[in-house]
PDB file of C-alpha atoms and ligand atoms in Angstrom:
ATOM      1  CA  MET A   1     135.065 -40.807  21.235  1.00 96.00           C
ATOM      2  CA  ASN A   2     133.788 -38.076  23.434  1.00 98.00           C
ATOM      3  CA  ILE A   3     130.485 -36.964  22.404  1.00 98.00           C
ATOM      4  CA  PHE A   4     128.626 -33.128  23.523  1.00 98.00           C
ATOM      5  CA  PHE A   5     124.994 -33.588  23.879  1.00 98.00           C
ATOM      6  CA  ILE A   6     123.000 -30.749  23.570  1.00 99.00           C
ATOM      7  CA  GLY A   7     119.640 -31.442  24.933  1.00 98.00           C
ATOM      8  CA  ALA A   8     119.640 -34.295  27.744  1.00 98.00           C
ATOM      9  CA  GLY A   9     115.937 -35.840  27.432  1.00 98.00           C
ATOM     10  CA  ASN A  10     114.787 -39.223  25.638  1.00 98.00           C
ATOM     11  CA  CYS A  11     116.625 -39.103  22.335  1.00 98.00           C
ATOM     12  CA  THR A  12     120.233 -38.090  23.916  1.00 98.00           C
ATOM     13  CA  GLU A  13     118.884 -40.967  26.741  1.00 98.00           C
ATOM     14  CA  ILE A  14     118.680 -43.778  23.560  1.00 98.00           C
ATOM     15  CA  ILE A  15     121.945 -42.966  22.060  1.00 98.00           C
ATOM     16  CA  LEU A  16     123.760 -43.354  25.355  1.00 98.00           C
ATOM     17  CA  GLU A  17     122.806 -46.554  25.906  1.00 98.00           C
ATOM     18  CA  LYS A  18     123.111 -47.894  22.505  1.00 97.00           C
ATOM     19  CA  MET A  19     126.609 -46.358  22.578  1.00 97.00           C
ATOM     20  CA  GLN A  20     128.040 -46.837  25.745  1.00 96.00           C
ATOM     21  CA  ASN A  21     130.714 -48.965  24.451  1.00 95.00           C
ATOM     22  CA  CYS A  22     132.040 -46.873  22.436  1.00 94.00           C
ATOM     23  CA  ILE A  23     131.717 -43.211  24.204  1.00 97.00           C
ATOM     24  CA  LYS A  24     134.541 -41.911  26.598  1.00 98.00           C
ATOM     25  CA  LYS A  25     133.136 -39.194  27.958  1.00 98.00           C
ATOM     26  CA  ALA A  26     129.848 -37.623  27.396  1.00 98.00           C
ATOM     27  CA  TYR A  27     129.609 -33.784  27.908  1.00 98.00           C
ATOM     28  CA  LEU A  28     125.503 -33.100  28.710  1.00 98.00           C
ATOM     29  CA  LEU A  29     124.013 -29.306  28.286  1.00 98.00           C
ATOM     30  CA  ASP A  30     120.285 -28.821  29.227  1.00 98.00           C
ATOM     31  CA  TYR A  31     118.344 -26.559  31.409  1.00 97.00           C
ATOM     32  CA  ASP A  32     116.693 -28.995  32.691  1.00 98.00           C
ATOM     33  CA  VAL A  33     118.852 -30.036  35.376  1.00 97.00           C
ATOM     34  CA  GLU A  34     117.023 -32.976  36.627  1.00 98.00           C
ATOM     35  CA  LYS A  35     117.358 -34.630  33.100  1.00 98.00           C
ATOM     36  CA  ILE A  36     121.414 -33.995  33.370  1.00 98.00           C
ATOM     37  CA  ASN A  37     121.230 -35.614  37.033  1.00 98.00           C
ATOM     38  CA  PHE A  38     119.302 -38.996  35.626  1.00 98.00           C
ATOM     39  CA  LEU A  39     121.440 -39.929  32.361  1.00 98.00           C
ATOM     40  CA  LYS A  40     124.806 -39.114  35.370  1.00 98.00           C
ATOM     41  CA  GLU A  41     123.337 -41.541  37.258  1.00 98.00           C
ATOM     42  CA  LYS A  42     122.548 -44.367  34.811  1.00 98.00           C
ATOM     43  CA  PHE A  43     125.967 -43.747  32.366  1.00 98.00           C
ATOM     44  CA  HIS A  44     129.193 -42.956  34.540  1.00 97.00           C
ATOM     45  CA  PHE A  45     131.268 -41.594  31.616  1.00 98.00           C
ATOM     46  CA  CYS A  46     128.169 -38.880  31.766  1.00 98.00           C
ATOM     47  CA  ILE A  47     129.802 -34.958  32.304  1.00 98.00           C
ATOM     48  CA  GLU A  48     127.347 -32.029  32.988  1.00 98.00           C
ATOM     49  CA  SER A  49     128.910 -28.750  31.246  1.00 98.00           C
ATOM     50  CA  ASP A  50     128.229 -25.663  29.658  1.00 98.00           C
ATOM     51  CA  PHE A  51     128.456 -25.398  26.133  1.00 98.00           C
ATOM     52  CA  PHE A  52     132.336 -25.083  25.151  1.00 98.00           C
ATOM     53  CA  ILE A  53     134.094 -25.641  21.936  1.00 98.00           C
ATOM     54  CA  SER A  54     137.325 -27.990  22.363  1.00 97.00           C
ATOM     55  CA  ASP A  55     139.315 -30.426  20.310  1.00 96.00           C
ATOM     56  CA  ASP A  56     138.626 -33.000  22.358  1.00 95.00           C
ATOM     57  CA  ILE A  57     135.066 -33.223  21.281  1.00 98.00           C
ATOM     58  CA  ASP A  58     134.838 -35.618  18.207  1.00 97.00           C
ATOM     59  CA  PHE A  59     130.633 -34.835  17.691  1.00 98.00           C
ATOM     60  CA  TYR A  60     128.651 -32.479  18.679  1.00 98.00           C
ATOM     61  CA  VAL A  61     125.025 -34.091  18.896  1.00 98.00           C
ATOM     62  CA  GLU A  62     121.861 -31.807  19.314  1.00 98.00           C
ATOM     63  CA  CYS A  63     118.763 -33.857  20.464  1.00 98.00           C
ATOM     64  CA  ALA A  64     116.935 -30.744  21.981  1.00 98.00           C
ATOM     65  CA  SER A  65     114.492 -28.567  19.708  1.00 98.00           C
ATOM     66  CA  VAL A  66     114.877 -25.777  16.799  1.00 97.00           C
ATOM     67  CA  GLU A  67     115.836 -23.011  19.328  1.00 97.00           C
ATOM     68  CA  ALA A  68     118.762 -25.112  20.710  1.00 98.00           C
ATOM     69  CA  VAL A  69     120.145 -25.804  17.200  1.00 98.00           C
ATOM     70  CA  LYS A  70     119.421 -22.027  16.367  1.00 98.00           C
ATOM     71  CA  LYS A  71     121.382 -21.414  19.471  1.00 98.00           C
ATOM     72  CA  TYR A  72     124.617 -23.131  19.211  1.00 98.00           C
ATOM     73  CA  THR A  73     124.980 -23.924  15.572  1.00 98.00           C
ATOM     74  CA  GLU A  74     127.324 -20.702  14.325  1.00 98.00           C
ATOM     75  CA  ASN A  75     129.822 -21.037  16.730  1.00 98.00           C
ATOM     76  CA  ILE A  76     130.284 -24.753  16.497  1.00 98.00           C
ATOM     77  CA  ILE A  77     130.965 -24.601  12.593  1.00 98.00           C
ATOM     78  CA  ARG A  78     132.978 -21.303  13.331  1.00 98.00           C
ATOM     79  CA  ASN A  79     135.442 -23.485  15.142  1.00 98.00           C
ATOM     80  CA  ASN A  80     135.309 -26.108  12.571  1.00 98.00           C
ATOM     81  CA  LYS A  81     133.299 -28.771  14.536  1.00 98.00           C
ATOM     82  CA  ASN A  82     130.871 -31.047  13.128  1.00 98.00           C
ATOM     83  CA  ILE A  83     127.899 -31.746  14.449  1.00 98.00           C
ATOM     84  CA  ILE A  84     124.862 -34.207  13.925  1.00 98.00           C
ATOM     85  CA  ILE A  85     121.199 -32.196  14.289  1.00 98.00           C
ATOM     86  CA  LEU A  86     118.155 -34.180  14.870  1.00 98.00           C
ATOM     87  CA  SER A  87     115.828 -30.710  15.246  1.00 98.00           C
ATOM     88  CA  SER A  88     116.246 -30.394  11.362  1.00 98.00           C
ATOM     89  CA  GLY A  89     113.659 -28.169  11.262  1.00 98.00           C
ATOM     90  CA  ALA A  90     115.666 -25.288  12.404  1.00 98.00           C
ATOM     91  CA  PHE A  91     116.656 -25.084   8.544  1.00 98.00           C
ATOM     92  CA  SER A  92     113.042 -23.882   7.479  1.00 97.00           C
ATOM     93  CA  ASP A  93     114.564 -20.559   8.349  1.00 97.00           C
ATOM     94  CA  PHE A  94     116.194 -18.530   5.224  1.00 96.00           C
ATOM     95  CA  ASP A  95     117.780 -16.268   7.313  1.00 98.00           C
ATOM     96  CA  PHE A  96     119.362 -19.081   9.933  1.00 98.00           C
ATOM     97  CA  ARG A  97     119.930 -21.448   6.680  1.00 98.00           C
ATOM     98  CA  ASN A  98     122.027 -18.478   4.500  1.00 98.00           C
ATOM     99  CA  ASN A  99     123.952 -17.584   7.203  1.00 98.00           C
ATOM    100  CA  VAL A 100     124.932 -21.409   8.138  1.00 98.00           C
ATOM    101  CA  GLU A 101     125.749 -21.632   4.262  1.00 98.00           C
ATOM    102  CA  ASN A 102     127.817 -18.736   4.328  1.00 98.00           C
ATOM    103  CA  ILE A 103     130.212 -19.766   7.260  1.00 98.00           C
ATOM    104  CA  LEU A 104     130.374 -23.249   5.624  1.00 98.00           C
ATOM    105  CA  LYS A 105     132.069 -22.095   2.461  1.00 98.00           C
ATOM    106  CA  ASN A 106     135.402 -20.923   4.639  1.00 97.00           C
ATOM    107  CA  SER A 107     134.580 -23.738   7.177  1.00 98.00           C
ATOM    108  CA  ARG A 108     136.084 -27.429   8.127  1.00 98.00           C
ATOM    109  CA  SER A 109     132.990 -28.165   9.844  1.00 98.00           C
ATOM    110  CA  GLN A 110     131.191 -30.876   8.285  1.00 98.00           C
ATOM    111  CA  ILE A 111     126.632 -30.550   9.014  1.00 98.00           C
ATOM    112  CA  PHE A 112     125.482 -34.134   9.279  1.00 98.00           C
ATOM    113  CA  ILE A 113     121.223 -34.372   9.589  1.00 98.00           C
ATOM    114  CA  PRO A 114     120.352 -38.063   9.839  1.00 98.00           C
ATOM    115  CA  SER A 115     117.650 -39.159   7.669  1.00 98.00           C
ATOM    116  CA  GLY A 116     115.845 -39.735  11.619  1.00 98.00           C
ATOM    117  CA  ALA A 117     112.293 -40.812  12.087  1.00 98.00           C
ATOM    118  CA  ILE A 118     112.055 -41.612   8.108  1.00 98.00           C
ATOM    119  CA  GLY A 119     113.541 -43.227   5.237  1.00 97.00           C
ATOM    120  CA  GLY A 120     113.557 -43.110   1.191  1.00 97.00           C
ATOM    121  CA  ILE A 121     116.213 -39.939   1.269  1.00 97.00           C
ATOM    122  CA  ASP A 122     118.735 -42.325  -0.565  1.00 97.00           C
ATOM    123  CA  ILE A 123     115.611 -41.880  -3.750  1.00 97.00           C
ATOM    124  CA  ILE A 124     115.981 -38.049  -2.776  1.00 97.00           C
ATOM    125  CA  ASN A 125     119.324 -38.265  -3.068  1.00 97.00           C
ATOM    126  CA  SER A 126     119.810 -39.590  -6.652  1.00 97.00           C
ATOM    127  CA  LEU A 127     116.718 -38.364  -8.322  1.00 96.00           C
ATOM    128  CA  LYS A 128     116.668 -34.925  -7.042  1.00 91.00           C
ATOM    129  CA  ASP A 129     116.222 -32.601 -10.239  1.00 92.00           C
ATOM    130  CA  GLU A 130     114.164 -35.267 -11.310  1.00 97.00           C
ATOM    131  CA  ILE A 131     110.789 -34.914  -8.368  1.00 98.00           C
ATOM    132  CA  ASN A 132     108.229 -32.943  -9.784  1.00 97.00           C
ATOM    133  CA  SER A 133     106.634 -33.363  -5.803  1.00 96.00           C
ATOM    134  CA  ILE A 134     106.578 -34.646  -2.588  1.00 98.00           C
ATOM    135  CA  THR A 135     104.118 -35.838  -0.428  1.00 98.00           C
ATOM    136  CA  ILE A 136     104.837 -36.479   3.379  1.00 98.00           C
ATOM    137  CA  GLU A 137     101.663 -37.963   5.339  1.00 98.00           C
ATOM    138  CA  THR A 138     102.517 -37.943   8.848  1.00 98.00           C
ATOM    139  CA  ARG A 139     100.015 -39.650  11.429  1.00 98.00           C
ATOM    140  CA  LYS A 140     100.130 -39.855  14.949  1.00 98.00           C
ATOM    141  CA  PRO A 141      98.352 -40.792  18.189  1.00 98.00           C
ATOM    142  CA  PRO A 142      96.030 -37.586  19.501  1.00 98.00           C
ATOM    143  CA  LEU A 143      98.442 -37.844  22.490  1.00 96.00           C
ATOM    144  CA  SER A 144     101.852 -36.474  20.161  1.00 96.00           C
ATOM    145  CA  PHE A 145      99.762 -33.904  20.184  1.00 97.00           C
ATOM    146  CA  ASN A 146      98.164 -33.153  23.174  1.00 96.00           C
ATOM    147  CA  MET A 147      94.500 -33.693  21.269  1.00 97.00           C
ATOM    148  CA  ILE A 148      91.779 -35.846  22.631  1.00 96.00           C
ATOM    149  CA  ASN A 149      90.163 -36.115  19.345  1.00 96.00           C
ATOM    150  CA  THR A 150      88.087 -39.658  19.202  1.00 97.00           C
ATOM    151  CA  LYS A 151      88.007 -39.770  15.315  1.00 97.00           C
ATOM    152  CA  GLU A 152      90.756 -39.239  13.381  1.00 97.00           C
ATOM    153  CA  GLU A 153      91.252 -35.520  11.958  1.00 98.00           C
ATOM    154  CA  LEU A 154      93.396 -33.642   9.600  1.00 98.00           C
ATOM    155  CA  ILE A 155      95.809 -31.373  11.643  1.00 98.00           C
ATOM    156  CA  PHE A 156      97.595 -29.514   8.968  1.00 98.00           C
ATOM    157  CA  TYR A 157      97.824 -29.350   5.264  1.00 98.00           C
ATOM    158  CA  GLY A 158     100.443 -27.252   3.750  1.00 98.00           C
ATOM    159  CA  THR A 159     104.025 -26.341   3.124  1.00 97.00           C
ATOM    160  CA  ALA A 160     106.731 -28.098   5.316  1.00 97.00           C
ATOM    161  CA  GLU A 161     107.786 -24.364   6.362  1.00 96.00           C
ATOM    162  CA  GLU A 162     104.207 -23.880   7.219  1.00 97.00           C
ATOM    163  CA  ALA A 163     103.791 -27.107   9.179  1.00 97.00           C
ATOM    164  CA  ILE A 164     107.541 -26.941  11.006  1.00 97.00           C
ATOM    165  CA  LYS A 165     106.078 -23.902  12.821  1.00 96.00           C
ATOM    166  CA  ASN A 166     102.738 -25.246  14.051  1.00 97.00           C
ATOM    167  CA  TYR A 167     104.376 -28.545  15.191  1.00 97.00           C
ATOM    168  CA  PRO A 168     107.866 -27.958  15.986  1.00 95.00           C
ATOM    169  CA  LYS A 169     108.170 -31.092  17.898  1.00 96.00           C
ATOM    170  CA  ASN A 170     106.318 -33.528  15.460  1.00 97.00           C
ATOM    171  CA  ILE A 171     107.360 -32.897  12.144  1.00 98.00           C
ATOM    172  CA  ASN A 172     111.032 -32.256  11.058  1.00 98.00           C
ATOM    173  CA  VAL A 173     110.970 -35.555   8.959  1.00 98.00           C
ATOM    174  CA  ALA A 174     109.432 -32.683   6.356  1.00 98.00           C
ATOM    175  CA  ILE A 175     112.206 -30.372   6.747  1.00 98.00           C
ATOM    176  CA  THR A 176     114.773 -33.230   6.628  1.00 98.00           C
ATOM    177  CA  LEU A 177     112.926 -34.238   2.741  1.00 98.00           C
ATOM    178  CA  SER A 178     113.077 -30.285   1.885  1.00 98.00           C
ATOM    179  CA  MET A 179     116.482 -30.369   2.454  1.00 98.00           C
ATOM    180  CA  ALA A 180     117.258 -33.233   0.174  1.00 98.00           C
ATOM    181  CA  VAL A 181     115.412 -32.343  -2.002  1.00 97.00           C
ATOM    182  CA  GLU A 182     117.110 -28.760  -2.022  1.00 96.00           C
ATOM    183  CA  SER A 183     113.647 -26.596  -2.610  1.00 95.00           C
ATOM    184  CA  PHE A 184     110.718 -25.760   0.536  1.00 93.00           C
ATOM    185  CA  ASP A 185     108.059 -25.695  -2.398  1.00 90.00           C
ATOM    186  CA  LYS A 186     108.089 -29.487  -3.392  1.00 95.00           C
ATOM    187  CA  VAL A 187     107.112 -30.618  -0.052  1.00 97.00           C
ATOM    188  CA  LYS A 188     103.857 -30.903   0.817  1.00 98.00           C
ATOM    189  CA  VAL A 189     102.455 -31.951   4.611  1.00 98.00           C
ATOM    190  CA  LYS A 190      99.764 -33.392   5.663  1.00 98.00           C
ATOM    191  CA  ILE A 191      99.062 -34.223   9.837  1.00 98.00           C
ATOM    192  CA  ILE A 192      96.774 -36.415  10.564  1.00 98.00           C
ATOM    193  CA  SER A 193      95.700 -36.991  14.614  1.00 98.00           C
ATOM    194  CA  ASP A 194      94.207 -40.547  14.661  1.00 98.00           C
ATOM    195  CA  PRO A 195      92.964 -42.273  18.005  1.00 98.00           C
ATOM    196  CA  LYS A 196      93.040 -45.575  16.138  1.00 98.00           C
ATOM    197  CA  ILE A 197      96.784 -45.975  16.148  1.00 98.00           C
ATOM    198  CA  ILE A 198      99.833 -46.232  18.239  1.00 97.00           C
ATOM    199  CA  LYS A 199     102.903 -46.070  15.907  1.00 98.00           C
ATOM    200  CA  ASN A 200     103.865 -42.921  14.114  1.00 98.00           C
ATOM    201  CA  ILE A 201     103.356 -43.424  10.797  1.00 98.00           C
ATOM    202  CA  HIS A 202     104.748 -41.260   7.658  1.00 98.00           C
ATOM    203  CA  LYS A 203     103.631 -41.974   4.225  1.00 98.00           C
ATOM    204  CA  ILE A 204     105.866 -40.176   1.439  1.00 98.00           C
ATOM    205  CA  PHE A 205     104.839 -39.953  -2.133  1.00 98.00           C
ATOM    206  CA  ILE A 206     107.332 -39.168  -4.418  1.00 98.00           C
ATOM    207  CA  ASP A 207     106.726 -38.030  -8.196  1.00 98.00           C
ATOM    208  CA  SER A 208     109.480 -37.763 -10.479  1.00 98.00           C
ATOM    209  CA  LYS A 209     110.646 -37.955 -14.214  1.00 98.00           C
ATOM    210  CA  ALA A 210     112.200 -41.367 -13.037  1.00 98.00           C
ATOM    211  CA  GLY A 211     109.694 -43.276 -11.333  1.00 98.00           C
ATOM    212  CA  LYS A 212     106.513 -42.911  -8.255  1.00 98.00           C
ATOM    213  CA  TYR A 213     107.732 -44.314  -5.257  1.00 98.00           C
ATOM    214  CA  GLU A 214     105.583 -44.625  -1.878  1.00 98.00           C
ATOM    215  CA  ILE A 215     107.454 -45.538   1.406  1.00 98.00           C
ATOM    216  CA  LYS A 216     105.504 -46.409   4.579  1.00 98.00           C
ATOM    217  CA  ILE A 217     106.899 -45.964   7.473  1.00 98.00           C
ATOM    218  CA  GLU A 218     105.261 -47.580  10.909  1.00 98.00           C
ATOM    219  CA  ASN A 219     107.493 -46.269  13.771  1.00 98.00           C
ATOM    220  CA  ASN A 220     107.022 -47.545  17.187  1.00 98.00           C
ATOM    221  CA  PRO A 221     106.974 -44.567  19.439  1.00 98.00           C
ATOM    222  CA  SER A 222     109.800 -44.185  22.108  1.00 98.00           C
ATOM    223  CA  ASN A 223     109.233 -43.102  25.114  1.00 97.00           C
ATOM    224  CA  ASN A 224     108.354 -39.386  24.205  1.00 97.00           C
ATOM    225  CA  PRO A 225     105.609 -40.088  22.126  1.00 95.00           C
ATOM    226  CA  LYS A 226     105.896 -37.435  19.707  1.00 96.00           C
ATOM    227  CA  THR A 227     109.065 -39.228  18.976  1.00 98.00           C
ATOM    228  CA  SER A 228     109.527 -41.919  17.568  1.00 98.00           C
ATOM    229  CA  LEU A 229     112.366 -44.810  18.404  1.00 98.00           C
ATOM    230  CA  MET A 230     114.173 -44.518  14.964  1.00 98.00           C
ATOM    231  CA  ALA A 231     115.080 -41.109  15.303  1.00 98.00           C
ATOM    232  CA  PRO A 232     117.379 -41.478  17.784  1.00 98.00           C
ATOM    233  CA  LEU A 233     118.677 -44.983  16.350  1.00 98.00           C
ATOM    234  CA  SER A 234     119.652 -43.102  12.857  1.00 98.00           C
ATOM    235  CA  VAL A 235     122.170 -41.175  14.839  1.00 98.00           C
ATOM    236  CA  VAL A 236     123.831 -44.417  16.515  1.00 98.00           C
ATOM    237  CA  GLY A 237     123.548 -46.159  13.301  1.00 97.00           C
ATOM    238  CA  PHE A 238     125.380 -42.763  11.635  1.00 97.00           C
ATOM    239  CA  LEU A 239     128.164 -42.722  14.629  1.00 96.00           C
ATOM    240  CA  LYS A 240     128.475 -46.650  14.227  1.00 94.00           C
ATOM    241  CA  LYS A 241     129.170 -46.028  10.435  1.00 93.00           C
ATOM    242  CA  PHE A 242     131.061 -42.733  10.594  1.00 92.00           C
ATOM    243  CA  ASN A 243     134.757 -44.647  10.204  1.00 86.00           C
ATOM    244  CA  ASN A 244     134.043 -47.618   7.963  1.00 91.00           C
ATOM    245  CA  SER A 245     135.726 -47.687   4.902  1.00 94.00           C
ATOM    246  CA  ILE A 246     132.923 -49.473   2.656  1.00 94.00           C
ATOM    247  CA  LYS A 247     129.838 -47.133   3.040  1.00 90.00           C
ATOM    248  CA  VAL A 248     126.322 -48.562   1.474  1.00 91.00           C
ATOM    249  CA  GLY A 249     123.251 -46.401   0.489  1.00 87.00           C
ATOM    250  CA  VAL A 250     125.177 -43.049  -0.326  1.00 86.00           C
TER     251      VAL A 250
HETATM  252  N1  LIG B 301     114.402 -35.153  12.058  1.00 54.37           N
HETATM  253  C1  LIG B 301     114.139 -36.339  12.654  1.00 54.37           C
HETATM  254  O1  LIG B 301     113.384 -37.149  12.365  1.00 54.37           O
HETATM  255  C2  LIG B 301     113.454 -36.352  14.462  1.00 54.37           C
HETATM  256  C3  LIG B 301     113.817 -35.179  15.486  1.00 54.37           C
HETATM  257  N2  LIG B 301     113.393 -34.775  16.355  1.00 54.37           N
HETATM  258  C4  LIG B 301     113.569 -33.945  17.063  1.00 54.37           C
HETATM  259  O2  LIG B 301     114.751 -34.500  17.801  1.00 54.37           O
HETATM  260  C5  LIG B 301     114.901 -33.360  19.520  1.00 54.37           C
HETATM  261  C6  LIG B 301     115.172 -34.215  20.489  1.00 54.37           C
HETATM  262  O3  LIG B 301     114.040 -35.197  20.860  1.00 54.37           O
HETATM  263  P1  LIG B 301     113.663 -35.656  21.929  1.00 54.37           P
HETATM  264  O4  LIG B 301     115.220 -36.377  22.634  1.00 54.37           O
HETATM  265  O5  LIG B 301     112.611 -36.847  21.756  1.00 54.37           O
HETATM  266  O6  LIG B 301     113.245 -34.555  23.160  1.00 54.37           O
HETATM  267  P2  LIG B 301     112.994 -33.992  24.479  1.00 54.37           P
HETATM  268  O7  LIG B 301     112.097 -33.060  24.935  1.00 54.37           O
HETATM  269  O8  LIG B 301     113.055 -35.343  25.762  1.00 54.37           O
HETATM  270  O9  LIG B 301     114.372 -33.816  25.072  1.00 54.37           O
HETATM  271  C7  LIG B 301     115.071 -32.240  24.723  1.00 54.37           C
HETATM  272  C8  LIG B 301     115.782 -32.473  25.794  1.00 54.37           C
HETATM  273  O10 LIG B 301     116.524 -30.684  25.261  1.00 54.37           O
HETATM  274  C9  LIG B 301     116.432 -29.944  26.316  1.00 54.37           C
HETATM  275  N3  LIG B 301     116.456 -28.426  25.630  1.00 54.37           N
HETATM  276  C10 LIG B 301     115.634 -28.230  24.604  1.00 54.37           C
HETATM  277  N4  LIG B 301     115.903 -27.048  24.412  1.00 54.37           N
HETATM  278  C11 LIG B 301     116.883 -26.737  24.722  1.00 54.37           C
HETATM  279  C12 LIG B 301     118.112 -25.190  24.813  1.00 54.37           C
HETATM  280  N5  LIG B 301     117.954 -24.429  24.005  1.00 54.37           N
HETATM  281  N6  LIG B 301     119.064 -25.826  26.072  1.00 54.37           N
HETATM  282  C13 LIG B 301     119.168 -26.504  26.224  1.00 54.37           C
HETATM  283  N7  LIG B 301     118.692 -27.760  26.431  1.00 54.37           N
HETATM  284  C14 LIG B 301     117.523 -27.873  25.249  1.00 54.37           C
HETATM  285  C15 LIG B 301     114.994 -30.162  26.800  1.00 54.37           C
HETATM  286  O11 LIG B 301     114.990 -29.574  28.444  1.00 54.37           O
HETATM  287  C16 LIG B 301     115.069 -31.986  26.826  1.00 54.37           C
HETATM  288  O12 LIG B 301     115.821 -32.210  27.822  1.00 54.37           O
HETATM  289  C17 LIG B 301     113.400 -32.352  19.296  1.00 54.37           C
HETATM  290  O13 LIG B 301     113.816 -31.801  18.581  1.00 54.37           O
HETATM  291  C18 LIG B 301     112.293 -33.124  17.999  1.00 54.37           C
HETATM  292  O14 LIG B 301     111.580 -32.790  17.394  1.00 54.37           O
HETATM  293  C19 LIG B 301     112.307 -35.737  17.124  1.00 54.37           C
HETATM  294  C20 LIG B 301     111.956 -37.280  16.429  1.00 54.37           C
HETATM  295  C21 LIG B 301     112.397 -37.212  15.318  1.00 54.37           C
HETATM  296  O1  LIG B 302     109.262 -39.184  15.532  1.00 54.37           O
HETATM  297  C1  LIG B 302     108.759 -38.885  14.024  1.00 54.37           C
HETATM  298  O2  LIG B 302     108.082 -39.416  14.154  1.00 54.37           O
HETATM  299  C2  LIG B 302     109.007 -37.510  13.414  1.00 54.37           C
HETATM  300  C3  LIG B 302     108.679 -36.155  14.414  1.00 54.37           C
HETATM  301  O3  LIG B 302     108.750 -36.458  15.632  1.00 54.37           O
HETATM  302  C4  LIG B 302     110.030 -35.224  13.345  1.00 54.37           C
HETATM  303  O4  LIG B 302     109.883 -35.391  12.769  1.00 54.37           O
HETATM  304  O5  LIG B 302     110.075 -34.485  14.307  1.00 54.37           O
END
């Protein structure tokens, strides 16, 4: 499999590590050359690259930033290529979302938004219109927010759209939930900076006509304290099962 990675940071390193037996060529794009050089040293199949489109590439994988998603997605889907997007926060921008949806009407591309650092998307996919409200409470150590508070602090309460504007590297999960439920009004977000914890904890509360659901996720952080290890692992899980004939949990 040949993969073009947008972003050569923490998540890309974890995906490369876990997929090294399945990847033939990994093209790396990053404006930080040191990150690229580090990964080239570590994995012989990595190639530094400017952005390009080619039939040689099986998947584009974005592990960079909301800004990078906005910069590269249009070109990828106009050229009928598939992309996996971790910085799902980009979809909180109505104009971007609308443009992407219009292009996809005449494209063979598929955009895959992995469950990332959370779970419960299967419940939302099943219930959809039955859902009244979703709340996500995200609790991370102060370092994730570049804070040094010594007492627990509620640093945000509001909509998913406002949350990602304020915390673009910490709360993509709220936009993933909004995309799953196809509504940007139903998801409310609480963000807490908590000095007592060392994990990234997400609690998701779903109130629906079919029942009530509470999901608690206690993620170990990766080398980037903002990012839970499960986020890149969700991309690995997706890539490994993409070609399976039996798909579980769809
Ligand atoms: N959907 C989810 O559940 C989650 C999403 N994320 C998101 O995944 C993304 C990657 O996370 P990490 O690997 O931990 O971050 P990281 O900061 O370690 O790596 C990102 C890399 O992308 C590069 N980059 C950013 N914008 C770029 C651009 N426009 N052009 C070229 N290079 C660019 C940076 O220089 C950096 O090397 C982040 O946006 C993060 O917020 C993280 C955790 C969970
Ligand atoms: O990794 C996490 O726990 C969540 C995260 O950073 C995000 O959604 O952007």
